[in-house]
Structures are given as structure tokens and as C-alpha cells.
Short mmCIF file of C-alpha atoms in Angstrom, two decimals:
data_model
loop_
_atom_site.label_atom_id
_atom_site.label_comp_id
_atom_site.label_asym_id
_atom_site.label_seq_id
_atom_site.Cartn_x
_atom_site.Cartn_y
_atom_site.Cartn_z
CA MET A 1 0.00 0.00 0.00
CA ARG A 2 1.02 3.54 -0.75
CA LYS A 3 2.20 5.37 2.38
CA ILE A 4 2.06 9.13 2.54
CA TYR A 5 3.46 11.10 5.45
CA LEU A 6 1.65 14.40 5.96
CA ASP A 7 2.51 14.99 9.62
CA ASN A 8 5.73 16.96 9.22
CA ALA A 9 4.74 19.38 11.99
CA ALA A 10 4.93 16.41 14.38
CA THR A 11 8.32 15.31 13.14
CA THR A 12 10.24 15.01 9.89
CA ARG A 13 12.25 12.34 8.16
CA VAL A 14 15.99 12.79 8.69
CA ARG A 15 17.70 13.85 5.48
CA PRO A 16 20.29 11.38 4.16
CA GLU A 17 23.03 14.05 4.37
CA VAL A 18 22.16 14.50 8.05
CA ALA A 19 22.14 10.78 8.81
CA GLU A 20 25.53 10.44 7.17
CA VAL A 21 27.32 13.03 9.33
CA MET A 22 25.62 11.65 12.42
CA MET A 23 26.88 8.16 11.68
CA THR A 24 30.45 9.43 11.51
CA HIS A 25 30.08 10.92 14.96
CA LEU A 26 28.55 7.74 16.35
CA VAL A 27 31.13 5.25 15.19
CA GLU A 28 34.31 7.19 14.32
CA LYS A 29 34.49 10.61 15.94
CA TYR A 30 32.89 9.51 19.18
CA GLY A 31 35.00 11.51 21.63
CA ASN A 32 33.72 13.65 24.48
CA PRO A 33 34.19 17.33 23.56
CA SER A 34 35.41 18.06 27.10
CA SER A 35 38.36 15.65 26.79
CA VAL A 36 41.83 17.03 26.04
CA HIS A 37 42.98 14.20 23.75
CA SER A 38 42.59 14.07 19.98
CA PHE A 39 39.24 12.24 20.18
CA GLY A 40 37.88 15.00 22.39
CA ARG A 41 39.38 17.78 20.28
CA GLU A 42 37.79 16.60 17.03
CA ALA A 43 34.41 16.33 18.77
CA ARG A 44 34.88 19.86 20.18
CA VAL A 45 35.63 21.20 16.71
CA ALA A 46 32.45 19.59 15.37
CA VAL A 47 30.30 21.06 18.15
CA GLU A 48 31.72 24.56 17.64
CA GLU A 49 31.24 24.34 13.89
CA ALA A 50 27.65 23.31 14.55
CA ARG A 51 27.17 26.34 16.77
CA GLY A 52 28.22 28.50 13.85
CA GLN A 53 25.85 26.80 11.41
CA VAL A 54 22.85 27.15 13.71
CA ALA A 55 23.78 30.77 14.46
CA ALA A 56 23.93 31.54 10.73
CA LEU A 57 20.41 30.19 10.22
CA ILE A 58 18.89 32.77 12.59
CA GLY A 59 21.38 35.62 12.30
CA ALA A 60 22.94 35.06 15.73
CA LYS A 61 26.52 34.83 16.98
CA PRO A 62 27.87 31.33 17.65
CA GLU A 63 28.41 32.02 21.37
CA GLU A 64 24.69 32.83 21.70
CA ILE A 65 23.69 29.26 20.77
CA ILE A 66 23.05 26.79 23.63
CA PHE A 67 22.39 23.18 22.70
CA THR A 68 19.59 21.42 24.58
CA SER A 69 17.77 18.11 24.40
CA GLY A 70 15.07 19.64 22.21
CA GLY A 71 12.48 22.35 21.82
CA THR A 72 10.74 21.53 25.09
CA GLU A 73 13.91 21.91 27.12
CA ALA A 74 14.74 25.14 25.29
CA ASP A 75 11.30 26.54 26.19
CA ASN A 76 11.72 25.42 29.81
CA LEU A 77 15.14 27.02 30.03
CA ALA A 78 13.93 30.28 28.50
CA LEU A 79 10.97 30.71 30.83
CA LYS A 80 12.31 29.26 34.07
CA GLY A 81 15.83 30.54 33.49
CA VAL A 82 14.77 34.15 32.85
CA ALA A 83 12.05 34.16 35.52
CA ARG A 84 14.36 32.89 38.24
CA ALA A 85 17.31 35.11 37.28
CA ASN A 86 15.22 38.28 37.19
CA ARG A 87 13.10 38.01 40.33
CA SER A 88 14.62 41.23 41.66
CA LYS A 89 13.34 43.06 38.58
CA GLY A 90 9.84 41.60 38.50
CA ASN A 91 7.61 38.55 38.45
CA HIS A 92 5.31 39.04 35.47
CA ILE A 93 5.41 37.08 32.20
CA ILE A 94 3.26 37.67 29.13
CA THR A 95 2.47 34.80 26.77
CA THR A 96 -0.49 33.63 24.67
CA ARG A 97 -3.28 31.07 24.87
CA ILE A 98 -2.12 29.30 21.72
CA GLU A 99 1.43 28.40 22.75
CA HIS A 100 2.69 24.84 22.66
CA HIS A 101 2.27 22.97 25.93
CA ALA A 102 6.03 23.24 26.45
CA ILE A 103 5.39 26.94 27.09
CA LEU A 104 1.91 26.79 28.64
CA HIS A 105 2.69 24.07 31.17
CA THR A 106 6.01 25.71 32.04
CA ALA A 107 4.20 29.00 32.63
CA GLU A 108 1.69 27.18 34.84
CA ALA A 109 4.54 25.63 36.82
CA LEU A 110 6.04 29.11 37.30
CA GLU A 111 2.69 30.42 38.55
CA LYS A 112 3.04 27.86 41.36
CA GLU A 113 6.42 29.45 42.15
CA GLY A 114 4.68 32.81 42.56
CA LEU A 115 5.10 34.23 39.05
CA GLU A 116 2.21 36.12 37.51
CA VAL A 117 1.37 35.13 33.94
CA THR A 118 -0.84 36.91 31.40
CA TYR A 119 -2.21 34.66 28.65
CA LEU A 120 -3.12 36.85 25.70
CA PRO A 121 -6.11 35.97 23.52
CA VAL A 122 -5.96 35.64 19.72
CA ASP A 123 -8.36 36.58 16.96
CA GLN A 124 -10.36 34.17 14.78
CA TYR A 125 -7.26 33.49 12.66
CA GLY A 126 -5.05 32.77 15.65
CA LEU A 127 -3.22 36.10 15.49
CA VAL A 128 -1.88 37.93 18.52
CA ASP A 129 -2.37 41.72 18.50
CA PRO A 130 0.96 43.49 19.23
CA GLU A 131 -0.94 46.39 20.78
CA GLU A 132 -2.48 43.93 23.23
CA VAL A 133 1.06 42.89 24.14
CA ARG A 134 1.97 46.54 24.71
CA ARG A 135 -1.06 47.14 26.94
CA SER A 136 -0.24 44.09 29.06
CA ILE A 137 3.28 45.24 29.95
CA LYS A 138 3.65 46.39 33.56
CA ALA A 139 6.55 47.62 35.64
CA SER A 140 6.97 44.05 36.88
CA THR A 141 7.04 42.43 33.41
CA ILE A 142 10.30 40.59 32.78
CA LEU A 143 9.52 38.42 29.77
CA ILE A 144 7.25 38.22 26.74
CA SER A 145 7.00 34.81 25.06
CA VAL A 146 5.06 34.58 21.79
CA MET A 147 5.52 31.73 19.34
CA ALA A 148 6.78 32.62 15.86
CA ALA A 149 4.28 30.33 14.16
CA ASN A 150 1.63 28.05 15.54
CA ASN A 151 2.11 24.30 15.29
CA GLU A 152 -1.56 23.46 14.76
CA VAL A 153 -3.00 26.11 12.48
CA GLY A 154 0.25 27.54 11.11
CA THR A 155 -0.56 31.17 11.84
CA VAL A 156 2.61 33.28 11.59
CA GLN A 157 2.71 35.86 14.39
CA PRO A 158 3.84 39.49 14.04
CA ILE A 159 6.98 38.76 16.06
CA ARG A 160 8.94 41.70 14.67
CA GLU A 161 6.30 44.17 15.88
CA ILE A 162 6.21 42.44 19.25
CA GLY A 163 10.01 42.45 19.37
CA VAL A 164 10.09 46.20 18.76
CA ILE A 165 7.64 46.79 21.60
CA ALA A 166 9.57 44.51 23.97
CA ARG A 167 12.84 46.25 23.17
CA GLU A 168 11.29 49.69 23.63
CA LYS A 169 9.92 48.68 27.06
CA GLY A 170 13.11 46.93 28.14
CA VAL A 171 11.44 43.52 28.47
CA TYR A 172 13.07 40.30 27.27
CA PHE A 173 11.39 38.73 24.23
CA HIS A 174 11.38 34.97 23.74
CA THR A 175 9.90 33.21 20.75
CA ASP A 176 9.21 29.50 20.34
CA ALA A 177 10.29 29.17 16.73
CA VAL A 178 10.23 25.37 16.59
CA GLN A 179 7.76 25.38 13.69
CA ALA A 180 9.01 28.55 12.04
CA VAL A 181 12.74 27.99 11.72
CA GLY A 182 13.62 26.55 8.34
CA ASN A 183 10.15 27.33 7.03
CA ILE A 184 10.06 31.15 7.14
CA PRO A 185 12.87 33.73 7.44
CA ILE A 186 13.84 34.57 11.03
CA ASP A 187 16.55 36.99 12.07
CA VAL A 188 17.09 37.54 15.76
CA ASN A 189 18.44 41.05 15.22
CA ALA A 190 15.90 42.33 12.70
CA ASP A 191 13.11 40.72 14.75
CA HIS A 192 14.48 41.99 18.11
CA ILE A 193 14.46 38.52 19.65
CA ASP A 194 16.36 37.94 22.92
CA LEU A 195 15.67 34.22 23.24
CA LEU A 196 14.57 31.70 20.62
CA SER A 197 13.79 27.98 20.81
CA LEU A 198 14.30 25.62 17.90
CA SER A 199 14.31 21.88 17.43
CA GLY A 200 16.29 19.50 15.24
CA HIS A 201 13.61 17.03 14.26
CA LYS A 202 11.27 19.60 12.74
CA ILE A 203 13.84 20.57 10.11
CA TYR A 204 14.83 17.10 8.83
CA GLY A 205 17.35 16.68 11.64
CA PRO A 206 17.37 14.22 14.53
CA LYS A 207 15.13 14.03 17.58
CA GLY A 208 16.62 14.76 21.00
CA VAL A 209 18.48 17.92 20.08
CA GLY A 210 17.41 21.55 20.10
CA VAL A 211 18.71 25.01 20.75
CA LEU A 212 18.02 27.99 22.90
CA TYR A 213 19.44 31.16 21.38
CA ILE A 214 20.28 33.57 24.21
CA ARG A 215 21.19 37.12 23.25
CA ARG A 216 24.48 38.17 24.81
CA GLY A 217 23.90 39.92 28.13
CA THR A 218 20.56 38.26 28.86
CA ARG A 219 20.20 37.38 32.54
CA ILE A 220 19.36 33.69 32.77
CA GLN A 221 19.91 30.80 35.19
CA PRO A 222 20.50 27.18 34.21
CA ILE A 223 17.79 24.61 34.94
CA VAL A 224 20.06 21.60 34.47
CA HIS A 225 23.05 21.67 36.83
CA GLY A 226 26.30 19.77 36.50
CA GLY A 227 29.50 20.41 34.58
CA ALA A 228 30.57 23.63 32.92
CA HIS A 229 29.14 22.74 29.51
CA GLU A 230 27.49 25.27 27.21
CA ARG A 231 28.94 28.31 29.00
CA ASN A 232 27.51 27.12 32.30
CA LYS A 233 24.01 27.43 30.93
CA ARG A 234 23.25 23.78 30.26
CA ALA A 235 25.19 21.00 31.94
CA GLY A 236 25.65 17.56 30.44
CA THR A 237 27.94 15.98 27.88
CA GLU A 238 27.04 17.37 24.48
CA ASN A 239 24.87 15.13 22.26
CA VAL A 240 27.51 15.29 19.55
CA PRO A 241 25.80 13.09 16.91
CA GLY A 242 22.59 15.04 17.44
CA ILE A 243 24.36 18.39 17.34
CA VAL A 244 26.23 17.66 14.10
CA GLY A 245 22.99 16.35 12.63
CA LEU A 246 21.18 19.54 13.59
CA SER A 247 24.10 21.51 12.17
CA LYS A 248 23.81 19.85 8.76
CA ALA A 249 20.03 20.26 8.79
CA ALA A 250 20.40 23.96 9.69
CA GLU A 251 22.98 24.54 6.97
CA LEU A 252 20.74 22.98 4.30
CA ALA A 253 17.67 24.78 5.64
CA ARG A 254 19.45 28.13 5.32
CA ILE A 255 20.68 27.45 1.79
CA GLU A 256 17.36 26.07 0.56
CA LEU A 257 14.93 28.31 2.45
CA LYS A 258 13.46 30.27 -0.45
CA GLU A 259 13.13 27.25 -2.74
CA HIS A 260 11.70 25.16 0.12
CA MET A 261 9.08 27.79 0.95
CA ASP A 262 7.95 28.14 -2.65
CA TYR A 263 7.72 24.39 -3.10
CA LEU A 264 5.66 23.84 0.04
CA LYS A 265 3.36 26.79 -0.67
CA GLY A 266 2.52 25.30 -4.06
CA LEU A 267 1.56 21.97 -2.48
CA ARG A 268 -0.25 23.69 0.38
CA ASP A 269 -2.41 25.89 -1.80
CA ARG A 270 -3.32 22.99 -4.06
CA LEU A 271 -4.35 20.91 -1.05
CA ILE A 272 -6.32 23.75 0.56
CA SER A 273 -8.25 24.57 -2.57
CA GLY A 274 -9.05 20.90 -3.13
CA LEU A 275 -10.23 20.42 0.45
CA LEU A 276 -12.39 23.53 0.38
CA SER A 277 -14.21 22.16 -2.65
CA ILE A 278 -15.66 19.45 -0.36
CA GLU A 279 -18.99 20.65 1.02
CA ASP A 280 -18.99 22.10 4.56
CA VAL A 281 -15.23 22.25 4.98
CA GLN A 282 -13.64 25.38 6.46
CA LEU A 283 -10.03 26.51 6.68
CA ASN A 284 -8.67 27.01 10.19
CA GLY A 285 -5.97 29.64 10.66
CA HIS A 286 -4.99 32.61 8.58
CA PRO A 287 -5.49 32.54 4.80
CA GLU A 288 -2.18 34.31 4.11
CA ARG A 289 -0.08 34.60 7.28
CA ARG A 290 0.44 30.88 7.31
CA LEU A 291 3.37 28.45 7.44
CA PRO A 292 4.20 27.22 3.93
CA GLY A 293 3.52 23.59 4.84
CA ASN A 294 0.46 23.93 7.07
CA VAL A 295 -3.05 22.90 6.12
CA ASN A 296 -5.74 22.80 8.81
CA VAL A 297 -9.41 22.36 8.03
CA SER A 298 -12.56 21.44 9.89
CA VAL A 299 -14.92 18.99 8.28
CA ARG A 300 -18.41 19.55 9.61
CA TYR A 301 -20.58 16.74 11.03
CA VAL A 302 -17.72 14.27 11.46
CA GLU A 303 -15.11 13.67 14.13
CA GLY A 304 -11.36 13.99 13.61
CA GLU A 305 -10.13 10.67 14.95
CA ALA A 306 -12.60 8.77 12.80
CA MET A 307 -11.14 10.57 9.77
CA LEU A 308 -7.55 9.89 10.90
CA LEU A 309 -8.25 6.17 11.27
CA SER A 310 -9.85 6.06 7.84
CA LEU A 311 -6.97 7.99 6.27
CA ASP A 312 -4.46 5.71 8.00
CA LEU A 313 -6.15 2.69 6.45
CA LYS A 314 -5.48 4.36 3.09
CA GLY A 315 -1.84 4.91 4.06
CA ILE A 316 -2.14 8.63 4.82
CA ALA A 317 -0.66 10.00 8.07
CA ALA A 318 -2.22 13.25 9.34
CA SER A 319 -3.32 14.65 12.70
CA SER A 320 -6.32 16.28 14.34
CA GLY A 321 -7.21 18.67 17.14
CA SER A 322 -10.13 16.55 18.30
CA ALA A 323 -10.38 15.57 21.95
CA CYS A 324 -9.73 11.93 21.09
CA THR A 325 -6.32 12.78 19.70
CA SER A 326 -5.37 15.43 22.24
CA GLY A 327 -5.38 12.84 25.02
CA SER A 328 -7.86 14.87 27.02
CA LEU A 329 -11.61 15.42 26.96
CA GLU A 330 -11.19 18.85 25.40
CA PRO A 331 -10.36 19.53 21.76
CA SER A 332 -7.36 21.65 20.77
CA HIS A 333 -6.77 24.68 23.01
CA VAL A 334 -5.60 26.58 19.93
CA LEU A 335 -8.84 26.09 17.99
CA LEU A 336 -10.92 26.93 21.08
CA ALA A 337 -8.86 30.10 21.67
CA MET A 338 -9.68 31.13 18.10
CA GLY A 339 -13.37 30.91 18.99
CA ILE A 340 -14.03 27.79 16.96
CA PRO A 341 -16.97 25.85 18.48
CA HIS A 342 -16.21 22.53 20.16
CA GLU A 343 -18.02 20.41 17.60
CA VAL A 344 -16.14 22.09 14.73
CA ALA A 345 -12.82 21.69 16.56
CA HIS A 346 -13.56 17.97 16.97
CA GLY A 347 -13.76 17.73 13.19
CA SER A 348 -10.39 19.34 12.52
CA LEU A 349 -7.71 17.78 10.36
CA ARG A 350 -4.11 18.92 10.02
CA PHE A 351 -1.96 17.99 7.05
CA SER A 352 1.59 19.28 7.42
CA LEU A 353 3.62 19.10 4.24
CA GLY A 354 7.32 18.56 4.01
CA LYS A 355 10.09 18.55 1.45
CA PHE A 356 9.63 14.85 0.70
CA ASN A 357 5.99 15.29 -0.30
CA THR A 358 4.92 15.53 -3.91
CA GLN A 359 1.96 16.79 -5.88
CA GLU A 360 0.93 13.15 -6.31
CA ASP A 361 0.65 12.88 -2.51
CA VAL A 362 -1.66 15.88 -2.41
CA ASP A 363 -3.77 14.55 -5.25
CA TYR A 364 -4.07 11.17 -3.56
CA VAL A 365 -5.45 12.82 -0.41
CA LEU A 366 -7.92 14.75 -2.51
CA GLU A 367 -8.93 11.52 -4.19
CA VAL A 368 -9.59 9.47 -1.04
CA LEU A 369 -10.78 12.04 1.51
CA PRO A 370 -14.16 12.88 -0.08
CA GLU A 371 -15.16 9.19 0.10
CA ILE A 372 -14.09 8.99 3.74
CA VAL A 373 -16.02 12.13 4.63
CA GLN A 374 -19.07 10.91 2.79
CA ARG A 375 -19.00 7.54 4.55
CA LEU A 376 -18.69 9.12 8.00
CA ARG A 377 -21.34 11.72 7.26
CA SER A 378 -23.74 8.99 6.18
CA MET A 379 -23.38 7.66 9.75
CA SER A 380 -23.62 11.04 11.45
CA PRO A 381 -26.85 12.18 13.10
CA PHE A 382 -25.94 15.81 12.30
CA ALA A 383 -25.49 15.47 8.58
CA ALA A 384 -29.01 14.03 8.28
CA ALA A 385 -30.51 16.83 10.33
CA ARG A 386 -29.36 19.52 7.91
CA MET B 1 -4.38 1.18 19.72
CA TYR B 2 -7.70 -0.42 18.68
CA SER B 3 -8.39 -4.14 18.50
CA GLU B 4 -9.09 -5.81 15.17
CA LYS B 5 -12.70 -6.21 16.16
CA VAL B 6 -13.07 -2.50 16.87
CA MET B 7 -11.56 -1.68 13.49
CA ASP B 8 -13.90 -4.16 11.82
CA HIS B 9 -16.97 -2.56 13.39
CA PHE B 10 -15.60 0.90 12.59
CA MET B 11 -15.01 0.12 8.92
CA ASN B 12 -18.01 -2.20 8.45
CA PRO B 13 -20.59 -0.96 10.91
CA ARG B 14 -23.68 -3.14 11.38
CA ASN B 15 -27.17 -1.66 11.38
CA VAL B 16 -26.18 1.86 10.52
CA GLY B 17 -28.84 4.33 9.43
CA GLU B 18 -32.34 5.34 10.43
CA LEU B 19 -35.42 3.13 10.91
CA ASP B 20 -38.84 4.09 9.56
CA THR B 21 -40.57 1.53 11.77
CA ALA B 22 -38.85 2.72 14.96
CA ASN B 23 -41.11 3.25 17.96
CA ALA B 24 -38.30 4.02 20.41
CA VAL B 25 -35.65 6.64 19.61
CA ALA B 26 -33.03 8.18 21.89
CA GLU B 27 -29.90 10.26 21.65
CA VAL B 28 -27.02 10.37 24.14
CA GLY B 29 -23.84 12.40 24.32
CA ASN B 30 -23.10 15.95 23.34
CA PRO B 31 -21.39 17.47 20.30
CA VAL B 32 -19.30 19.59 22.68
CA CYS B 33 -17.76 16.37 24.03
CA GLY B 34 -17.30 14.98 20.56
CA ASP B 35 -19.66 12.00 20.74
CA VAL B 36 -23.35 11.77 19.89
CA MET B 37 -25.18 8.48 19.41
CA LYS B 38 -28.72 8.17 18.19
CA MET B 39 -30.51 4.80 18.43
CA TYR B 40 -33.67 3.80 16.56
CA LEU B 41 -35.46 0.71 17.96
CA GLU B 42 -38.48 -1.15 16.78
CA ILE B 43 -39.94 -2.90 19.83
CA LYS B 44 -42.80 -5.37 19.53
CA ASP B 45 -44.22 -7.67 22.20
CA GLY B 46 -41.40 -6.74 24.56
CA ARG B 47 -38.70 -7.66 22.07
CA ILE B 48 -36.30 -5.56 19.96
CA ARG B 49 -37.29 -6.56 16.44
CA ASP B 50 -34.99 -4.18 14.65
CA ILE B 51 -32.43 -1.49 15.45
CA ARG B 52 -30.37 1.17 13.66
CA PHE B 53 -27.90 3.79 14.80
CA LYS B 54 -26.33 7.06 13.73
CA THR B 55 -23.18 8.25 15.46
CA PHE B 56 -20.97 11.31 15.40
CA GLY B 57 -17.73 10.43 17.11
CA CYS B 58 -14.40 8.67 17.12
CA GLY B 59 -13.63 5.12 16.06
CA ALA B 60 -14.62 3.73 19.46
CA ALA B 61 -17.93 5.58 19.41
CA ILE B 62 -18.84 4.15 16.01
CA ALA B 63 -17.63 0.63 16.86
CA THR B 64 -19.49 0.45 20.18
CA SER B 65 -22.67 1.71 18.50
CA SER B 66 -22.39 -1.00 15.88
CA MET B 67 -21.53 -3.68 18.44
CA VAL B 68 -24.47 -2.90 20.73
CA THR B 69 -26.95 -3.16 17.87
CA GLU B 70 -25.74 -6.69 17.19
CA MET B 71 -25.90 -7.57 20.88
CA VAL B 72 -29.48 -6.41 21.48
CA LYS B 73 -31.18 -7.23 18.19
CA GLY B 74 -33.85 -9.87 18.77
CA LYS B 75 -33.42 -9.67 22.55
CA THR B 76 -36.18 -8.93 25.05
CA ILE B 77 -36.29 -5.52 26.73
CA ASP B 78 -35.03 -7.02 29.99
CA GLU B 79 -32.15 -8.76 28.27
CA ALA B 80 -31.18 -5.54 26.50
CA LEU B 81 -31.34 -3.55 29.74
CA ALA B 82 -28.90 -6.03 31.30
CA ILE B 83 -26.23 -5.26 28.68
CA THR B 84 -23.80 -2.69 30.05
CA ASN B 85 -21.37 -0.31 28.33
CA ARG B 86 -18.66 -2.46 29.81
CA ALA B 87 -20.08 -5.61 28.23
CA VAL B 88 -20.06 -3.86 24.85
CA ALA B 89 -16.41 -2.89 25.28
CA GLU B 90 -15.56 -6.46 26.29
CA ALA B 91 -17.40 -7.86 23.27
CA LEU B 92 -15.13 -5.70 21.11
CA GLY B 93 -12.04 -7.18 22.72
CA GLY B 94 -11.52 -4.15 24.95
CA LEU B 95 -11.03 -0.43 24.36
CA PRO B 96 -8.08 1.85 25.13
CA GLY B 97 -8.38 3.20 28.68
CA ASN B 98 -9.17 6.79 27.73
CA LYS B 99 -12.06 5.58 25.54
CA LEU B 100 -13.85 3.67 28.28
CA HIS B 101 -15.34 6.87 29.65
CA CYS B 102 -15.91 9.26 26.79
CA SER B 103 -16.93 7.11 23.86
CA ASN B 104 -18.48 4.08 25.47
CA LEU B 105 -22.12 5.17 25.64
CA ALA B 106 -23.81 2.83 23.21
CA ALA B 107 -25.59 0.68 25.82
CA ASP B 108 -26.75 3.88 27.53
CA ALA B 109 -28.33 4.97 24.26
CA VAL B 110 -30.23 1.69 23.94
CA HIS B 111 -31.35 1.83 27.57
CA LYS B 112 -32.53 5.42 27.16
CA ALA B 113 -34.60 4.47 24.11
CA ILE B 114 -36.17 1.55 25.99
CA HIS B 115 -36.97 3.68 29.05
CA GLU B 116 -38.61 6.31 26.91
CA TYR B 117 -40.58 3.61 25.11
CA LEU B 118 -41.78 2.15 28.43
CA LEU B 119 -42.74 5.59 29.69
CA LYS B 120 -44.72 6.25 26.53
CA LEU B 121 -46.43 2.86 26.89
CA LYS B 122 -47.44 3.72 30.45
CA GLU B 123 -48.87 7.07 29.35
CA GLU B 124 -50.90 5.37 26.65
CA GLU B 125 -52.25 2.81 29.14
CA LYS B 126 -53.19 5.60 31.51
CA GLN B 127 -55.04 7.39 28.77
CA ALA B 128 -56.82 4.18 27.75
CA VAL B 129 -58.10 3.77 31.34
#
């Protein structure tokens, strides 16, 4: 059976070039970068080169790149590290209702430590209003954290405008750019970003490695204690195979960005227009300010997991914001924050395109999905009631 | 995640649709929660002669709806009332833990239809007297 992977926002396939450099660092150059001998030195060189490659992707300096175990750890370090290091300045953090759980649950944990957190609303497209950010800043505000692009609906946030406001008010600005990096241009200086999280496995690199960019001079405390690794900001022997893999992925992402964006947008727009030609299907997220590979629709009168199971039986891998797939009784917090009714959120489907997808993949989805929808609607008590 | 039997009932649901001859109809669940089951029963001489369902919900919701129709068809009202949600899940070879609460309402839907039928019957008898 044909197998089509359309869940690239969950994780991506590792590029062959990436796997190749990783293999070298697993079986040949396996030294510990902290060791003084030749094995250690060649590993150290690789890690520092990687720092440079990742820095180049986001317009940072190499010494501002801290390797972590992934996007979640980077988000934890940004929020907890800044909150704890700046208690004398204030205890207020501003974030949004549509952040990834790596941010939201970290913010909730900080509330238990006595921090005050403002969760900004979004509009029907999932957009944060920069003026709302400005109005929420108080004398005690130490950090603003707004994601660069949303993982579920793909809405690209006005981070530059928010960055300008943060800089003007003297508040640190963090952005979770896990979905954005490699898919849209990001420049930490032009966008006035002080801290940025990114992840290897969303850009055709390996799982288990990520980065927190920390602008020079930012007051931050480590959350993982141990040796003097990563400029005393993140202890633990460097995940060298992961880091060199991320480095290669970052290098290719930087070189191919424009071409990659154009390619994905072509597939995305073809898929969106095909899906919208099915009766009672609506697009979730912003029509234009949208990640190049993100497609999110709600199919009325049917439930998301039932569609995912049916698609899976046809070899198509996608995801949904329905309660059944969120692991809770509530559907996606992002869709609800956008004001989408529960029953419509339950019928959401996300297809996230990647560089290994083709037009044939898109056309295959458009060929099989209408039958699936029709079958499920024929069973639905709502479709009949129309 | 789902057993083969669940997938079979999900892909090839038994007794799906509406029933013109139904004299007992009930709906359980809530679109806000993501599961709504509607049962159509034809009851005659205290026995379920025919049954159909329509369900909005996940794979487990559809499979349990289908399964319960097979389990109660031809049974007496008392026999049908003795079938629990848990028995339906067991007949399907089990359900994932998180599905046992939210999507396992099919027996409730049948019971609700029967109770409403019995209530209606009582009203009619009262009026006849």
C-alpha cells in the first residue's frame, strides 16, 4: 500500500546528508568534547562548527547558541531561566493562549512558584495583537513569550512588531520558533528577539536535540546543573551526533529556504483549494499569514479521529485537534482560543507538508478524503438533520 | 491502539442508518464532548425486532454503537437492559483506557430508548383507562 506522510509538523524524516554526518560521529568521531585528547578535540571542533551553522540560520553569533535536548527543554530554560534570574526586577510574564504545551505548562509551573502570567487571547485566525502585548506590559514584566508560528493552524505571528515593543519597554522577548525555523525567514536582530527555541527534528534533523538562542547579556539561570558545559548554561555531555545532525540540517535549511518555501506553498495551496471544494469544509488559521507547509481544516458533522483512522487505512498519516487525539476530553486549546466551536474543533484535520511530499501525494489525499467524509457523514446524526 | 474487532466494526458498521418503523428513539452524548449516538429501535411484544444507529464520534464511538446493535437485536427488553457499556467494550475485545469513559455510551443509548418507550407505553395505558 502507498504510504504518505503528511505529519511533518509532528516530526520530519531525517535527510540522508544528516544521517551520514551523524553516523560518523557515532562510530568514528565519538570523543567527548570536554576531553583534552585528539578524540575529544575533534568532537569539540564539530560542536563549535555546529554552533556556527545554527547561528547563521537565525542571524545570531555562535556564542549565543546553547544546545539542549530539544524544543521543550529550550522553552523550559527560556521561561524558568529568565524568571528565576530576574526576580529582583519583576515577576510578570506575558504569553499567549495558543502556545505549545512546552510553554503553557512551564508557565503554569512558574505560577506555582509565585510568578504572575498573562495569557493573551488571539483573533479568529489565531493572530496575537501586538498592541495587546503593549497594553499588558507592567513595571513588573520581565519576559514576553510569543511563538513565531503556531504548530496546529500555522498562523505566523507578528513577532517583529512584538520584538520592537519589547525592546522599547526593556522587556526580554522569547519566541518558540520550533515550527518557524527553516520554514520562514527569522533573524534575531531584525526581529528583536532575545531568546529563541528551535528543534532539530522539525527541520529534517534528529530528535533529542534543540537550541536555545540567548542574546548576549541576557540574565538567565540554568535549569540543568552539572559540569561547565554550554557556557555554564546547560550541563551535560554534548549530544555530539545530534548536534552535528542539527548543524547539517540547519545549513541545508538556510541554503534552501526560499526554494523550500515556494515548493511547500505550491503543495499547500493545491491541497487547501481541493479540500475547500468538499462541502462544509472550512479553513482554520490565517489565509495568508500561514506556514508554507500547514493545512488545517474542519470537516463539519464528522469527528477527527474517525477521519484519521480512515486515512491511516489508506496509508495517509495526518493529525487532528479533536479531543480523542489530544489525550484529554477537550479539543485543541488553539482552535478553542480562536473561537471555533467545540463540535467544529472535533472535526479538525491537520496535514503538514514537508520537502519529501509531492503533488501526487496531495492529489491522492484529494482523491480518497471525499469518500471517507461521505462515509462518516452517512453515519452522522448531524449530517441528516441539515 | 484499537483491537481488530473494533476496526472491523468501525469500517463495516452493522445496522447503521435510520429506521422508519422505529417506535423508540433516543440520543445520548453531546457534540461539545465529541460524541453523539442516536438509536432507533423497533420494539414489539417486549422484544427488539430491529435497530439502527447514527453516530458522530471517534472510532470507538462508532464501533461500540455498531456492536451494541448486534448484541441487542432480537433480545427482550429485559435482556437488553442487562447489557452494560462495559459488556459492549468487552465484546469488542476491549477499548483503550481513555475511551472507556468518553466514547463508550452505546448501551446507555439503547437503555434510554427503551426507558422512553416504556414511559410512553405507560402514558398510553393511563389514557386508555
